Every structure is written in C-alpha cells, then in structure tokens.
Short mmCIF file of the C-alpha atoms (twelve columns), coordinates in Angstrom:
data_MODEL
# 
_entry.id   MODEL 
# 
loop_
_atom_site.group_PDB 
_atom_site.id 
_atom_site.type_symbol 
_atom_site.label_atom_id 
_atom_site.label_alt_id 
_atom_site.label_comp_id 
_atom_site.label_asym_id 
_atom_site.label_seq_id 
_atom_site.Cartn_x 
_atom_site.Cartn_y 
_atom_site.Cartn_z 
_atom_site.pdbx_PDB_model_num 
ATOM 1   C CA . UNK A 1   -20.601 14.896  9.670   1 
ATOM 2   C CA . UNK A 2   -19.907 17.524  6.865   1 
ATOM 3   C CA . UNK A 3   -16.861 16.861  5.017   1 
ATOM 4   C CA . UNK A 4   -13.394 18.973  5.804   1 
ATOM 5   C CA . UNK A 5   -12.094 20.804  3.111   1 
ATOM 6   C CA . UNK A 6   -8.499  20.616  3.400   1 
ATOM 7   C CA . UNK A 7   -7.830  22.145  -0.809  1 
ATOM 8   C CA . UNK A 8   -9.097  23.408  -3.557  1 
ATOM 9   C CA . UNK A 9   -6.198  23.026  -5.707  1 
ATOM 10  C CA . UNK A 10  -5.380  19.356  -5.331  1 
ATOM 11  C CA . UNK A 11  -4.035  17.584  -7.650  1 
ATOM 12  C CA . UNK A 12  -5.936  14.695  -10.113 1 
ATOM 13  C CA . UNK A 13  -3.564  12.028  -8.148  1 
ATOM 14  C CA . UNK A 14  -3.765  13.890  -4.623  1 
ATOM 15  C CA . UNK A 15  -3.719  10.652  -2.536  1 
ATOM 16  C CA . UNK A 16  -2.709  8.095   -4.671  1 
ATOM 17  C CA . UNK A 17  -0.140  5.652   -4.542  1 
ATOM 18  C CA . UNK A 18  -0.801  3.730   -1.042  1 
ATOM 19  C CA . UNK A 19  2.606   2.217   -0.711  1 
ATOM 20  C CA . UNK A 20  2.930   3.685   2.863   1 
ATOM 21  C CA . UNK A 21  0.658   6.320   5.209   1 
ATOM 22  C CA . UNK A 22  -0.960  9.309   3.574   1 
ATOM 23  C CA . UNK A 23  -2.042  10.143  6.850   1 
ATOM 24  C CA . UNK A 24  -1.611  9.038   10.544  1 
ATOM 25  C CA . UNK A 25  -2.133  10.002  14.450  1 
ATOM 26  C CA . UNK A 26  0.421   12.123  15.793  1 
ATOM 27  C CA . UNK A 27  -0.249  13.042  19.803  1 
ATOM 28  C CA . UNK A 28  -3.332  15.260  19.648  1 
ATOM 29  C CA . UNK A 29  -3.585  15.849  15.982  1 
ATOM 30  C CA . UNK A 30  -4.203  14.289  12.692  1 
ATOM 31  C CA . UNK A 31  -1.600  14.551  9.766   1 
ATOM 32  C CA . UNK A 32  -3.037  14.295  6.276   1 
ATOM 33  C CA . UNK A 33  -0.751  14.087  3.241   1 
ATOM 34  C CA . UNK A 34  -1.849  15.479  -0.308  1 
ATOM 35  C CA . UNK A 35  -0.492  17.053  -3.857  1 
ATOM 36  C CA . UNK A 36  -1.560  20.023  -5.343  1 
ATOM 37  C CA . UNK A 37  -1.982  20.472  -8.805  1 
ATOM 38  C CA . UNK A 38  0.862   23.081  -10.326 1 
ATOM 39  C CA . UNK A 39  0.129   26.592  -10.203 1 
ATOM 40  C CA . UNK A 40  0.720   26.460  -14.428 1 
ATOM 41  C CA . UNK A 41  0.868   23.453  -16.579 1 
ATOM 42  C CA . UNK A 42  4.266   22.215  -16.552 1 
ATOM 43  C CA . UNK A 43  4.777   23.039  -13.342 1 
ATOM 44  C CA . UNK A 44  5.705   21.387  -10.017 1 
ATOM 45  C CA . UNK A 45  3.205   19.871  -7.419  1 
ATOM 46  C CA . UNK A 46  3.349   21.038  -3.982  1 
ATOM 47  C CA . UNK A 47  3.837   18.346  -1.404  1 
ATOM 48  C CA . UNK A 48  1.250   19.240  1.212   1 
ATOM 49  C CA . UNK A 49  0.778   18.301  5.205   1 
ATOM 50  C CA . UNK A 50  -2.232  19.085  6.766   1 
ATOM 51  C CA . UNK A 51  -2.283  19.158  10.601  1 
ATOM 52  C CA . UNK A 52  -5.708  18.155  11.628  1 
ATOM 53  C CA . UNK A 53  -7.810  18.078  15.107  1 
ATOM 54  C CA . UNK A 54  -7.818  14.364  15.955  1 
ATOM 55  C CA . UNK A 55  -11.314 14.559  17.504  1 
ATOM 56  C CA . UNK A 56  -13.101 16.671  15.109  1 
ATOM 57  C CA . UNK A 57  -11.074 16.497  12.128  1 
ATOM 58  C CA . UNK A 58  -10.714 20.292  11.316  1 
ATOM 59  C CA . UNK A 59  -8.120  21.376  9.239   1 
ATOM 60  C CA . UNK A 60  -5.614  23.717  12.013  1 
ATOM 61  C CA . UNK A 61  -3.000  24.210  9.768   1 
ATOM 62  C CA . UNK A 62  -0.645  24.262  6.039   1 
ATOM 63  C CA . UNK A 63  2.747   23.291  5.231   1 
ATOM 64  C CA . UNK A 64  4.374   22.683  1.912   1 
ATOM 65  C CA . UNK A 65  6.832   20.031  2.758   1 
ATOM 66  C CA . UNK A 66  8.973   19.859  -1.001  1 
ATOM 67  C CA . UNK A 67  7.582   19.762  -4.570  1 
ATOM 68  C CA . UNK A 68  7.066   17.475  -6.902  1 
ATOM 69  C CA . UNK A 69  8.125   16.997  -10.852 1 
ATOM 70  C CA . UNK A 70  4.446   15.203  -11.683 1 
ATOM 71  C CA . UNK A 71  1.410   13.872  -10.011 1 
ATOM 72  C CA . UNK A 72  2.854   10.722  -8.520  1 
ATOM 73  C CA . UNK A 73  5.377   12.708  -5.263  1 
ATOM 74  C CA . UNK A 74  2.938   12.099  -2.956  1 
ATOM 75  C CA . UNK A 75  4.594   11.720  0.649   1 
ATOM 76  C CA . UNK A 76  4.630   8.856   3.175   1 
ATOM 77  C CA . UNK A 77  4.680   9.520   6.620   1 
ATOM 78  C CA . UNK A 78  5.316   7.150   9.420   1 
ATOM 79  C CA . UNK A 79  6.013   7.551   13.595  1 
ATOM 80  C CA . UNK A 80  8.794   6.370   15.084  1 
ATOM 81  C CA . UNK A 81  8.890   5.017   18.819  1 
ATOM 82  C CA . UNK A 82  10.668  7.760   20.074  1 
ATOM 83  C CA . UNK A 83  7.582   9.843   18.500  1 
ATOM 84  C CA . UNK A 84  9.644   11.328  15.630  1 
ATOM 85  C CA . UNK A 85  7.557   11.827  12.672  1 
ATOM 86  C CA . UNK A 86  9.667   10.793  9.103   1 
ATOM 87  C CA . UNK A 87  8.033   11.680  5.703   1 
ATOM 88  C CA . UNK A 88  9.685   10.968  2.187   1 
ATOM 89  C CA . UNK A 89  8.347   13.019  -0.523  1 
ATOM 90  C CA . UNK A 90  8.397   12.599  -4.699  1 
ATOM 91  C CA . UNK A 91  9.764   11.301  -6.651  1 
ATOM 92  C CA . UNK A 92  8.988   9.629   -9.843  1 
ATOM 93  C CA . UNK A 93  11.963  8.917   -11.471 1 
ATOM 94  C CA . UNK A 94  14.356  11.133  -9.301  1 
ATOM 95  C CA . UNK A 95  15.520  11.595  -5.715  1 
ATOM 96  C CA . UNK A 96  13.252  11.126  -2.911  1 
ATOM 97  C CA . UNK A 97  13.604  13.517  -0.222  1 
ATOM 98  C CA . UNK A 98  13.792  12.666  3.642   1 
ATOM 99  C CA . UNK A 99  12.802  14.968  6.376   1 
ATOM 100 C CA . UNK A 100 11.697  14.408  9.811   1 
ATOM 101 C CA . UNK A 101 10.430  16.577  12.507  1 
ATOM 102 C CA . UNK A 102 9.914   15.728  16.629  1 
ATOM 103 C CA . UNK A 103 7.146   19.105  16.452  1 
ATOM 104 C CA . UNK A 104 5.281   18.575  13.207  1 
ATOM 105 C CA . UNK A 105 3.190   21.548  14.089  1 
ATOM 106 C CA . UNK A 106 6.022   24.034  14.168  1 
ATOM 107 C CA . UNK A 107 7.486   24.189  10.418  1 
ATOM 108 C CA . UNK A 108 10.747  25.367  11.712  1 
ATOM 109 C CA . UNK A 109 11.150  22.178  13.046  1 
ATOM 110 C CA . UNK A 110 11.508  20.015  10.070  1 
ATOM 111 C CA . UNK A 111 14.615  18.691  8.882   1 
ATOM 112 C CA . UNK A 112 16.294  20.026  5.673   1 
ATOM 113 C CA . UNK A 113 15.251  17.613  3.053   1 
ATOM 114 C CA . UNK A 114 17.992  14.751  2.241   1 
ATOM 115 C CA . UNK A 115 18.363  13.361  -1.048  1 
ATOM 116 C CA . UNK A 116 18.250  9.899   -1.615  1 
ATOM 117 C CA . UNK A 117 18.361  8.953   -5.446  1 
ATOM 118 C CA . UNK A 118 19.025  8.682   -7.878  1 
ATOM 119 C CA . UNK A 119 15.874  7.479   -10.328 1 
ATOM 120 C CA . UNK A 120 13.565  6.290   -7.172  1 
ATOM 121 C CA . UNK A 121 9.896   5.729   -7.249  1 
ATOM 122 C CA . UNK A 122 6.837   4.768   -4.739  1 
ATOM 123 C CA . UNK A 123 8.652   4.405   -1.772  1 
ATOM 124 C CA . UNK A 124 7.232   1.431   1.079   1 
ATOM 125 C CA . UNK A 125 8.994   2.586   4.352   1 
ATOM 126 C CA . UNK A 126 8.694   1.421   7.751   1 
ATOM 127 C CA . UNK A 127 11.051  1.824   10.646  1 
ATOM 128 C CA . UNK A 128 11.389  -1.017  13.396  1 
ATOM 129 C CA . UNK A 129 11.737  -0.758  17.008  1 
ATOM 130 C CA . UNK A 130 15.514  -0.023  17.133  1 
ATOM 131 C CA . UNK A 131 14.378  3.508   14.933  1 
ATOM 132 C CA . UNK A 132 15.747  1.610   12.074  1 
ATOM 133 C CA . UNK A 133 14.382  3.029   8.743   1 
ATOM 134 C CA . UNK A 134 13.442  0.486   5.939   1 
ATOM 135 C CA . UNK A 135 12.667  1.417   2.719   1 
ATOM 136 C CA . UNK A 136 11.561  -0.344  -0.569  1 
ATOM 137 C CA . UNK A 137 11.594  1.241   -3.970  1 
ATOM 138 C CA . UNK A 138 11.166  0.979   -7.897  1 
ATOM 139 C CA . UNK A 139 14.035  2.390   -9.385  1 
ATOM 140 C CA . UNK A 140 15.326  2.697   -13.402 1 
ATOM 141 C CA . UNK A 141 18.331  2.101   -14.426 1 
ATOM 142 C CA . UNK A 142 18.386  3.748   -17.986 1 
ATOM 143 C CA . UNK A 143 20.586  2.980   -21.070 1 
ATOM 144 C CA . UNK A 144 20.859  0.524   -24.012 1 
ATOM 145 C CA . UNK A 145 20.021  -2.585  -21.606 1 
ATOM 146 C CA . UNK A 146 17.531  -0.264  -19.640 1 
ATOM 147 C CA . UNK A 147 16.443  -2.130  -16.309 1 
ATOM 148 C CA . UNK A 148 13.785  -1.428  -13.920 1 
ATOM 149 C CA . UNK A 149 13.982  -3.145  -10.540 1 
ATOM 150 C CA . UNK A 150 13.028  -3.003  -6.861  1 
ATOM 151 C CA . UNK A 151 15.412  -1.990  -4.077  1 
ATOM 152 C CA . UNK A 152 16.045  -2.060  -0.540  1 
ATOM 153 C CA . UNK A 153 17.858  0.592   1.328   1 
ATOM 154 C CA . UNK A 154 18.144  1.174   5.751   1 
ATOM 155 C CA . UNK A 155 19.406  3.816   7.907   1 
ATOM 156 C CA . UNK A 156 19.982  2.866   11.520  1 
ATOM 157 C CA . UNK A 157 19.456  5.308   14.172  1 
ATOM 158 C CA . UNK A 158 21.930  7.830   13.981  1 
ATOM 159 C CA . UNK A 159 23.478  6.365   11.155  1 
ATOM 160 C CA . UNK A 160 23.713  6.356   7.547   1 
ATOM 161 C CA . UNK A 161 21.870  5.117   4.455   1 
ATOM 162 C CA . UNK A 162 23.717  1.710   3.300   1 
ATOM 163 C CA . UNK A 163 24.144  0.769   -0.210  1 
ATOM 164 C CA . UNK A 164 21.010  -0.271  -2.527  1 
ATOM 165 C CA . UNK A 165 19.991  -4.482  -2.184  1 
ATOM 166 C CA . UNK A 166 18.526  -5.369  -6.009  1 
ATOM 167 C CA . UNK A 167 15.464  -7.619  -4.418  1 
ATOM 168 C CA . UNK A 168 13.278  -8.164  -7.624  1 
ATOM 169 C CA . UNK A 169 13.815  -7.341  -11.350 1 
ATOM 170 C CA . UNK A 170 11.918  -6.942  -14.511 1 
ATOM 171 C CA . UNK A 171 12.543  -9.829  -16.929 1 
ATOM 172 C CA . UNK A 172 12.397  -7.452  -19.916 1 
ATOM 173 C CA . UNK A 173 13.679  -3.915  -20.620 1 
ATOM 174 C CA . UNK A 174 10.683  -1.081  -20.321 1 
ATOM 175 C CA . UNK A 175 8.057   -0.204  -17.867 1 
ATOM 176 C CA . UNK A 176 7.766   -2.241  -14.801 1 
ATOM 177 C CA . UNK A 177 5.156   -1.862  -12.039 1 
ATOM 178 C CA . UNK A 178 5.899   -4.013  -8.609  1 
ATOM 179 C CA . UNK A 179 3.004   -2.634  -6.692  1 
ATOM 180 C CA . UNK A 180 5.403   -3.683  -3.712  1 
ATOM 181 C CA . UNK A 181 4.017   -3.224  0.006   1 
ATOM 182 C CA . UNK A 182 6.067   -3.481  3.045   1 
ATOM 183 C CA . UNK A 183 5.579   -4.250  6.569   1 
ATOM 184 C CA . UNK A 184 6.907   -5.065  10.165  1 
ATOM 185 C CA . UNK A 185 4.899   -7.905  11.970  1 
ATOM 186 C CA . UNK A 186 4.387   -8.391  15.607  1 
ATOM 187 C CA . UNK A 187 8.678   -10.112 16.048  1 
ATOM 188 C CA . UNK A 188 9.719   -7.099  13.965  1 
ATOM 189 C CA . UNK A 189 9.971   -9.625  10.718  1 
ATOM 190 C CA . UNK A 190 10.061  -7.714  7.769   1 
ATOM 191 C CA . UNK A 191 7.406   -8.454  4.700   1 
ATOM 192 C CA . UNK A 192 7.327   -7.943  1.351   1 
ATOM 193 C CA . UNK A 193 4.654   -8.540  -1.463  1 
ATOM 194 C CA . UNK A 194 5.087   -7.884  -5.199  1 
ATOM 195 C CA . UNK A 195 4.042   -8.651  -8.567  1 
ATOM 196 C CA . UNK A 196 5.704   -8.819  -11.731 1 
ATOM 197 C CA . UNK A 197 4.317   -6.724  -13.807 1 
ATOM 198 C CA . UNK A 198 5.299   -5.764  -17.542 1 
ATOM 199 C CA . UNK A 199 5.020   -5.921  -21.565 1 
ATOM 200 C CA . UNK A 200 7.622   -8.213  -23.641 1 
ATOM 201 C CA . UNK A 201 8.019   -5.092  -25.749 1 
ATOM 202 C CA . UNK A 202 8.167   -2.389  -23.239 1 
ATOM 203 C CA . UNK A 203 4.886   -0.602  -23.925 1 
ATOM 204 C CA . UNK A 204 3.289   0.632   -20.465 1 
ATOM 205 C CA . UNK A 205 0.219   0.200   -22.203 1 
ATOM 206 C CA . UNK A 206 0.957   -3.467  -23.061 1 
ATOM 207 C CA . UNK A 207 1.798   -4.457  -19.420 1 
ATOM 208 C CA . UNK A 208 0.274   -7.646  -17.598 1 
ATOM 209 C CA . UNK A 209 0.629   -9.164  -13.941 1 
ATOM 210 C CA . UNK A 210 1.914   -12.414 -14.353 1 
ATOM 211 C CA . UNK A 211 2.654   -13.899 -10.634 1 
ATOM 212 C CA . UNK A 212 3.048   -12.515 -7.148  1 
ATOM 213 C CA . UNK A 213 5.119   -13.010 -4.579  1 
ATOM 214 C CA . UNK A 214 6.118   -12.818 -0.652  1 
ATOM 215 C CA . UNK A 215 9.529   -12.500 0.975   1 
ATOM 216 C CA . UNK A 216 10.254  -11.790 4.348   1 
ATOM 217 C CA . UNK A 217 13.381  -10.759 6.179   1 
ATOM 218 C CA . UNK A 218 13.762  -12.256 10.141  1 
ATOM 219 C CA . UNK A 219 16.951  -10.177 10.894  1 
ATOM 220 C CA . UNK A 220 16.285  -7.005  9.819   1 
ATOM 221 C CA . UNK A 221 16.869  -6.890  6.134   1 
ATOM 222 C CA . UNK A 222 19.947  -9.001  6.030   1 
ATOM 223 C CA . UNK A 223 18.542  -11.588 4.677   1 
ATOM 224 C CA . UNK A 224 15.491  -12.786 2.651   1 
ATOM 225 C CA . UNK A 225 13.095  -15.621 2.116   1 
ATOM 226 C CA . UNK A 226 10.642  -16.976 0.222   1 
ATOM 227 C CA . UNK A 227 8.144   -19.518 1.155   1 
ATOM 228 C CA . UNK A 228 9.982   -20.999 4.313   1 
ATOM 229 C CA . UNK A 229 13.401  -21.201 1.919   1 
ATOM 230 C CA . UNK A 230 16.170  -19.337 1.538   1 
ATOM 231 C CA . UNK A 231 15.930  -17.180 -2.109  1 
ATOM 232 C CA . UNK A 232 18.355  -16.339 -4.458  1 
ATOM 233 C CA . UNK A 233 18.549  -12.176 -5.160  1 
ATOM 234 C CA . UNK A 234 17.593  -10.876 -7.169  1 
ATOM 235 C CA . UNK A 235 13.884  -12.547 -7.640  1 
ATOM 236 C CA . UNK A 236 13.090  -13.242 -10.911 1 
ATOM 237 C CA . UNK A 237 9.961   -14.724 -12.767 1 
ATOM 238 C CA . UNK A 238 12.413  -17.368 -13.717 1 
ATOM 239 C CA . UNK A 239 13.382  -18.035 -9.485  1 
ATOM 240 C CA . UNK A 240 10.307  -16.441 -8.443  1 
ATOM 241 C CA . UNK A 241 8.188   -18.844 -5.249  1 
ATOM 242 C CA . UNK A 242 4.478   -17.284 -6.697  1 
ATOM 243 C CA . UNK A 243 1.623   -17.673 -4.441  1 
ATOM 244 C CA . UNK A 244 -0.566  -16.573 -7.417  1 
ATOM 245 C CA . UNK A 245 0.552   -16.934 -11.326 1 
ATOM 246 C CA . UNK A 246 -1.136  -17.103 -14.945 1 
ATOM 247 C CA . UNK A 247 2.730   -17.408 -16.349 1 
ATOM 248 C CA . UNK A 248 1.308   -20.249 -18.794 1 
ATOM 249 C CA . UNK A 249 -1.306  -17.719 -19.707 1 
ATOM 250 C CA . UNK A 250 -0.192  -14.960 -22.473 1 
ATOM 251 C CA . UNK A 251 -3.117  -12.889 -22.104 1 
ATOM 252 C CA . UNK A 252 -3.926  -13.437 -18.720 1 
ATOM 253 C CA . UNK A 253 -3.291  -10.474 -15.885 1 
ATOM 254 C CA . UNK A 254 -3.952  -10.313 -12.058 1 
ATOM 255 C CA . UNK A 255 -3.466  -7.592  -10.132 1 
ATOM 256 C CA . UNK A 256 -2.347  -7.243  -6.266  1 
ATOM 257 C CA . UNK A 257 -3.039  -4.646  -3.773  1 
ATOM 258 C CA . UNK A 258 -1.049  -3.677  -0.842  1 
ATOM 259 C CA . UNK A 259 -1.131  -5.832  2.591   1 
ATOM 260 C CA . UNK A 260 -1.241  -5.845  6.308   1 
ATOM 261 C CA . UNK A 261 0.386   -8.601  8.655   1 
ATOM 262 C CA . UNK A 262 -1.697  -10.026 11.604  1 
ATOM 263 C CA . UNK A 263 -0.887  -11.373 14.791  1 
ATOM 264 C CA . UNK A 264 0.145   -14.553 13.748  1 
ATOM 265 C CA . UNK A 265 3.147   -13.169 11.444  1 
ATOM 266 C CA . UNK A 266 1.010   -13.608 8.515   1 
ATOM 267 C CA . UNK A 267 0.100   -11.538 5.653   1 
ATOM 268 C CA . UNK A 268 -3.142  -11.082 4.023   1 
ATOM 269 C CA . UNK A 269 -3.562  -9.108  0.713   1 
ATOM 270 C CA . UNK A 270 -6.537  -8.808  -2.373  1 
ATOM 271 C CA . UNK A 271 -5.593  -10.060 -5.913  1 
ATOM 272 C CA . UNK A 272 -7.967  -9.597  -8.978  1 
ATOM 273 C CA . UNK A 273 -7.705  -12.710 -10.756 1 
ATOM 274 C CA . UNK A 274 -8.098  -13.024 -14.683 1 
ATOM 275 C CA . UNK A 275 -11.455 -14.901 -14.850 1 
ATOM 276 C CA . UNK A 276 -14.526 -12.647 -14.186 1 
ATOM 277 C CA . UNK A 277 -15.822 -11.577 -11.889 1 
ATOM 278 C CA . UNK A 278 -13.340 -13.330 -9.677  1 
ATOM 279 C CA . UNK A 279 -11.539 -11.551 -7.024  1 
ATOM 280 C CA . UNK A 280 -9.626  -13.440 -4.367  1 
ATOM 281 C CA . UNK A 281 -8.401  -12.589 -0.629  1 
ATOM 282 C CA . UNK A 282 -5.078  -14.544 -0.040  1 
ATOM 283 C CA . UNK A 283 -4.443  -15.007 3.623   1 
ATOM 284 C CA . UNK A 284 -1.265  -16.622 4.331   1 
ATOM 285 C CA . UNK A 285 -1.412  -19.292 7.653   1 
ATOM 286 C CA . UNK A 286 1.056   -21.592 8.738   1 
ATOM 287 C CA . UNK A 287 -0.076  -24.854 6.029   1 
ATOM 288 C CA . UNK A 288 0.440   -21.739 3.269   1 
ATOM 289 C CA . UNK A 289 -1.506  -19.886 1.370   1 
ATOM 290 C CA . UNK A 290 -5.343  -19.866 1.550   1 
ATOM 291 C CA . UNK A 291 -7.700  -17.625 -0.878  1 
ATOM 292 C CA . UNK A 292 -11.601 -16.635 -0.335  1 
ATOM 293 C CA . UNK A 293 -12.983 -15.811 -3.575  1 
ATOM 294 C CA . UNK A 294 -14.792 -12.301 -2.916  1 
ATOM 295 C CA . UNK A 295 -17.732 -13.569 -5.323  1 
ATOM 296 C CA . UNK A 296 -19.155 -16.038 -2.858  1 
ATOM 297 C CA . UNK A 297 -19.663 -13.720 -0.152  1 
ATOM 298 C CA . UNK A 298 -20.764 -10.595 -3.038  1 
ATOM 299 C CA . UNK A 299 -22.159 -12.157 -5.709  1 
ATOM 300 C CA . UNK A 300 -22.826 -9.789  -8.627  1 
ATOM 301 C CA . UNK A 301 -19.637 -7.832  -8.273  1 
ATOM 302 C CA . UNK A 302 -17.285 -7.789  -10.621 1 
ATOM 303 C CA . UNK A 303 -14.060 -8.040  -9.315  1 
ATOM 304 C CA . UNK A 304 -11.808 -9.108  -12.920 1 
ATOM 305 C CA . UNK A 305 -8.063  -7.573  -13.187 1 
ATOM 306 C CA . UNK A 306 -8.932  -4.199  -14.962 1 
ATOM 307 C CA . UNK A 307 -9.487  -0.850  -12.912 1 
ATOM 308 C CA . UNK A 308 -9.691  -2.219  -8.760  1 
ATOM 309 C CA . UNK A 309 -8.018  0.315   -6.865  1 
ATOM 310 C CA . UNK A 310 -7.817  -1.013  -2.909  1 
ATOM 311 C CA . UNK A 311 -6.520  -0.572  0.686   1 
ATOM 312 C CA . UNK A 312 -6.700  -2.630  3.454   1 
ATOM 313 C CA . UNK A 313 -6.253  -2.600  7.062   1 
ATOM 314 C CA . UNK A 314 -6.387  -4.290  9.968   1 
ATOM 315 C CA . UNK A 315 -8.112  -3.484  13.434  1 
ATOM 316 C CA . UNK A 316 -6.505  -3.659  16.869  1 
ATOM 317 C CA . UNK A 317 -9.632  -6.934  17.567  1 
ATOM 318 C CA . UNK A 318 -7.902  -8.805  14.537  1 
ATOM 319 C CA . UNK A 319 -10.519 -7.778  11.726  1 
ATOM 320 C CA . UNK A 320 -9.104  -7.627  8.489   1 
ATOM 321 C CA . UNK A 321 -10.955 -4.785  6.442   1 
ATOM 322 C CA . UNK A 322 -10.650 -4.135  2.368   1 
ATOM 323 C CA . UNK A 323 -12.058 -1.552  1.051   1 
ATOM 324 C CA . UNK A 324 -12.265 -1.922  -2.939  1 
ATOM 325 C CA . UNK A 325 -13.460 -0.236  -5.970  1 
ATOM 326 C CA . UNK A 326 -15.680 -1.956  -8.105  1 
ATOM 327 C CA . UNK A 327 -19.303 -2.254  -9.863  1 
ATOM 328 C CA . UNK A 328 -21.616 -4.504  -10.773 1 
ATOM 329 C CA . UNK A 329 -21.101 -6.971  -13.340 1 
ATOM 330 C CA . UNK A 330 -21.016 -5.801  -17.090 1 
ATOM 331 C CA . UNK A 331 -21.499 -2.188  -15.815 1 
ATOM 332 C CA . UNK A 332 -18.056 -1.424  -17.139 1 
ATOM 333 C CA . UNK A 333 -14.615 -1.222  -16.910 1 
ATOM 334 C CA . UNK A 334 -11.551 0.965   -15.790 1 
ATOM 335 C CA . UNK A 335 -10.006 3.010   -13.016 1 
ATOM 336 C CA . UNK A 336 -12.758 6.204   -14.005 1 
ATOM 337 C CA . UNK A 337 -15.811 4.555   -15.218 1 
ATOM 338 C CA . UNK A 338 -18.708 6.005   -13.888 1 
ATOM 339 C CA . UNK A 339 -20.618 2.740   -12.555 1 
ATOM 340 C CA . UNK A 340 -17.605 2.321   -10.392 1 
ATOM 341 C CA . UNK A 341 -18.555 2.025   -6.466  1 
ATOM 342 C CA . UNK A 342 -16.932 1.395   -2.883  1 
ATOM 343 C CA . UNK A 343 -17.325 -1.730  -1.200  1 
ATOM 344 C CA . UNK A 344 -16.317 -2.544  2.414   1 
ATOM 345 C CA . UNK A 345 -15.337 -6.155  3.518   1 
ATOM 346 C CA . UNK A 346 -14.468 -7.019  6.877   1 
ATOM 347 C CA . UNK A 347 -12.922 -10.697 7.243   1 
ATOM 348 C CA . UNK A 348 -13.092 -12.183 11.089  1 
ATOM 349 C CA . UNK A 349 -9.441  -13.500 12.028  1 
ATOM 350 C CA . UNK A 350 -9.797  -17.236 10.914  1 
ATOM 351 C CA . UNK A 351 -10.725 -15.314 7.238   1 
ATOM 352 C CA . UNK A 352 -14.367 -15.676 6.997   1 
# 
C-alpha cells in the first residue's frame, strides 16, 4: 500500500506526545490528528484533523481545529457512547481548549472552543460510560516557590468542569515530566501511571526518572489508591507506593511509557531500566507486579533509559502489542540517532 499524504507542512513534533488518541474510528471514517509547522518562525501551529476513508485510508478532507503557541498542542480525540467526538487541543503552558462535534465531517458542527487553564500541559482524557469526561494534566504553578504538578479535573454530562485535584507533585522547584497515562478498565475503574521525573537544581537538561507509580480510582475519581491502599494526595517521592525505583541511585534514570488495561483490571506498561541493555514489560496481576525483561526474548537490543520513544496497545483477543524505538547495542544513543529502528512485540495474555 502506498503511503497517504495527509501534509506537507507538518510540524517536527506532528504526532507526538501519546498521552491520549491522535487518531481513532469514527462511523465510516478515520480521524487523524497532526500539527503544522508555523507559516513564519515564531509563529503558531495549526491544530489539524484529517477525516480519512476507514477502508482505504484516503485523506477526504481538512480542518484546522485551534492553534498552537509551540510544537507540543497536539490534540487528543476520544468517542463518547452517545458517538460524540471530544478533542482538546494545545497547550503547553496555557489553556487547553475543548470542543466537540456529533458530525465531525461538517466543520460547522464543532463546538466553540472552551478554555480550560490556566498553565496546562499533555492532557490524558477519557470519558466513562455515564459521558463523564476525565482528564489528567501537568500544570505550573510559577513564582518564587515555583511548583509543577499533575492534576485531575471531570465534567459530567451536561455539567460543569469541577475544581483541579493536586494528584502528584514534583519534589523540587523546576522542570517536571510525569509522562502520566490514563485509562478506564473493563468496571469503569480509573488508572493512572506516572513517574517522577526531575533535576535537584531545576535544569530540564539535568532531569532523571527516579520511581513510577500506579493509582487507580473505583468511583469515578473520588477517590484514589495505590497498591490495594488508600494514598495520601498529593503523591510524593517521599509517600510514593513505586512499582519500579533507582531512588538510592543518584545517577540512575528509568523511563516509562504510556499503558493499556486488560481484561482482568490490570495494567501493563514498558519501562527502560538504568542497566543496559535492559528494558522491562511490567504487567500488573492480582499477586502484584510482574516484569519480562525485553532482552531475553531480543537479545542484542539495546533497550537502556536514553532515547525509547513507545506506544502500546492492546487487541480485542487479549494481545498486548509494544511497539518501541530502539537499535542495536552500542549503535548509539538518543531520540534522533540514525541507527535507531522499530521493533514490534506482541505479549500473549498470561505475558509471554
């Protein structure tokens, strides 16, 4: 099959960012997310929706949905039951916008755009079977005691957005990353995975993963915990219930990508561990947590904390499937290096 073009102008972080769908099945069609790049440096990217043919993929139609203030607005989409499609767009650092349309393929029918703000980034959403909206989100809190944290907002079905829950904050002023992912499962629990991720002095640059994390929520968001135990909020690396850590490490990092939940309740998610070329697949089952190191089944792979962007999904017959970037060992490091290739891995229900 020859590959669609849906730009020519999109931006160097188009698709990044998986915290929620870039692009999903909506009736007969296909809707595909993306950023272009600003028309002049310094500009604005344009939040893009593609409406696709669902059997064929071809590209049917263009809508600009909002604009950006950098390359990391890209929008996450998601289908309620009642077949409404909801897509936030931006922001980094500012308000993310929330529109929803029942006729994506008519751009009269969208929404106007509300804020909600006020320094938000990489939103996780998901909306439960009572058309409850969920969302999970980095936000900054600037000043002399500057504080970056995660939050929780909902919006109920015809109602309206309630005040921000602090879930998880950075233990030290400056950059923070969370790389939080959010879920229903099969009883409409809520899940959450994150990692604490920052530098002592602030310094993006400087930052390391130091432990990572699961709560869940069994009445919608009302209440959180960790581990089979109630939690304290906000979690801290000081109250934290890790399922991975190198706290007692100083130069040690790990790195955790986004997850899925299968029909046991259960999340499973990929974590690059510290100790090359070791790469690990946590699967969470009733005992607790249980890891297959990616090296035994790919040997020759490295699969060490630096530069593994990955996704995973699972299939309606219970696969789980990862799909990673990688190379082989000593070929190189980093999120661009040239060596860098994409590896599928498929794990039967029972993780092998």
């Amino acid at each position: 099959m020859e590959p669609i073009l849906l730009s020519s102008v999109g931006s160097d972080r188009a698709t990044a960012y998986n915290f929620s769908n870039k692009i999903l099945r909506h009736r007969d069609r296909l809707l595909v997310s993306w950023l272009e790049a600003p028309v002049r440096s310094g500009g604005s990217t344009r939040i893009q929706i593609g409406l696709c043919d669902a059997d064929c993929g071809d590209l049917q139609q263009t809508q600009t949905l909002g604009e950006g203030r950098d390359n990391h607005c890209g929008a996450s989409m998601l289908t309620a039951a009642d077949d409404r499609v909801h897509v936030f767009i931006g922001a980094h650092h500012g308000d993310f916008l929330h529109r929803w349309s029942d006729d994506p393929a008519d751009a009269a029918s969208w929404s106007v755009a509300e804020a909600i703000g006020p320094r938000h980034s990489y939103p996780a959403v998901v909306v439960d079977a009572e058309e409850a909206l969920h969302v999970i989100y980095r936000e900054k809190y600037e000043g002399p005691d500057e504080t970056w944290q995660l939050e929780y907002v909902r919006k109920p079905q015809g109602g309206s957005w309630s005040a921000p829950t602090v879930l998880a904050k950075c233990p030290v002023p400056g950059y923070s990353h969370f790389m939080h992912s959010l879920s229903i499962g099969p009883t409409g629990t809520l899940h959450l995975t994150l990692q604490f991720h920052f530098a002592e002095g602030g310094n993006a640059r400087q930052g390391k993963t130091k432990m990572a994390t699961h709560l869940r929520s069994d009445d919608g968001g009302d209440h959180w915990t960790s581990e089979g135990q109630s939690c304290d909020l906000p979690v801290t690396i000081e109250n934290a219930r890790p399922f991975v850590s190198c706290i007692d490490d100083d130069e040690a990092s790990i790195r955790i990508g986004t997850h899925v939940v299968d029909a046991h309740d259960q999340p499973w998610l990929y974590c690059s561990m510290p100790e090359s070329p070791h790469g690990l697949m946590w699967h969470r089952t009733a005992a607790g947590w249980r890891a297959t190191d990616l090296d035994a089944a790919l040997p020759g792979l490295n699969f060490a904390a630096q530069g593994r962007s990955t996704a995973t999904s699972r299939a309606t017959d219970g696969r789980i499937h990862l799909l990673i970037s990688t190379q082989a060992a000593g070929a190189g490091e980093g999120w661009y290096h040239p060596a860098n290739e994409l590896h599928h891995i498929a794990f039967t229900p029972d993780g092998r």
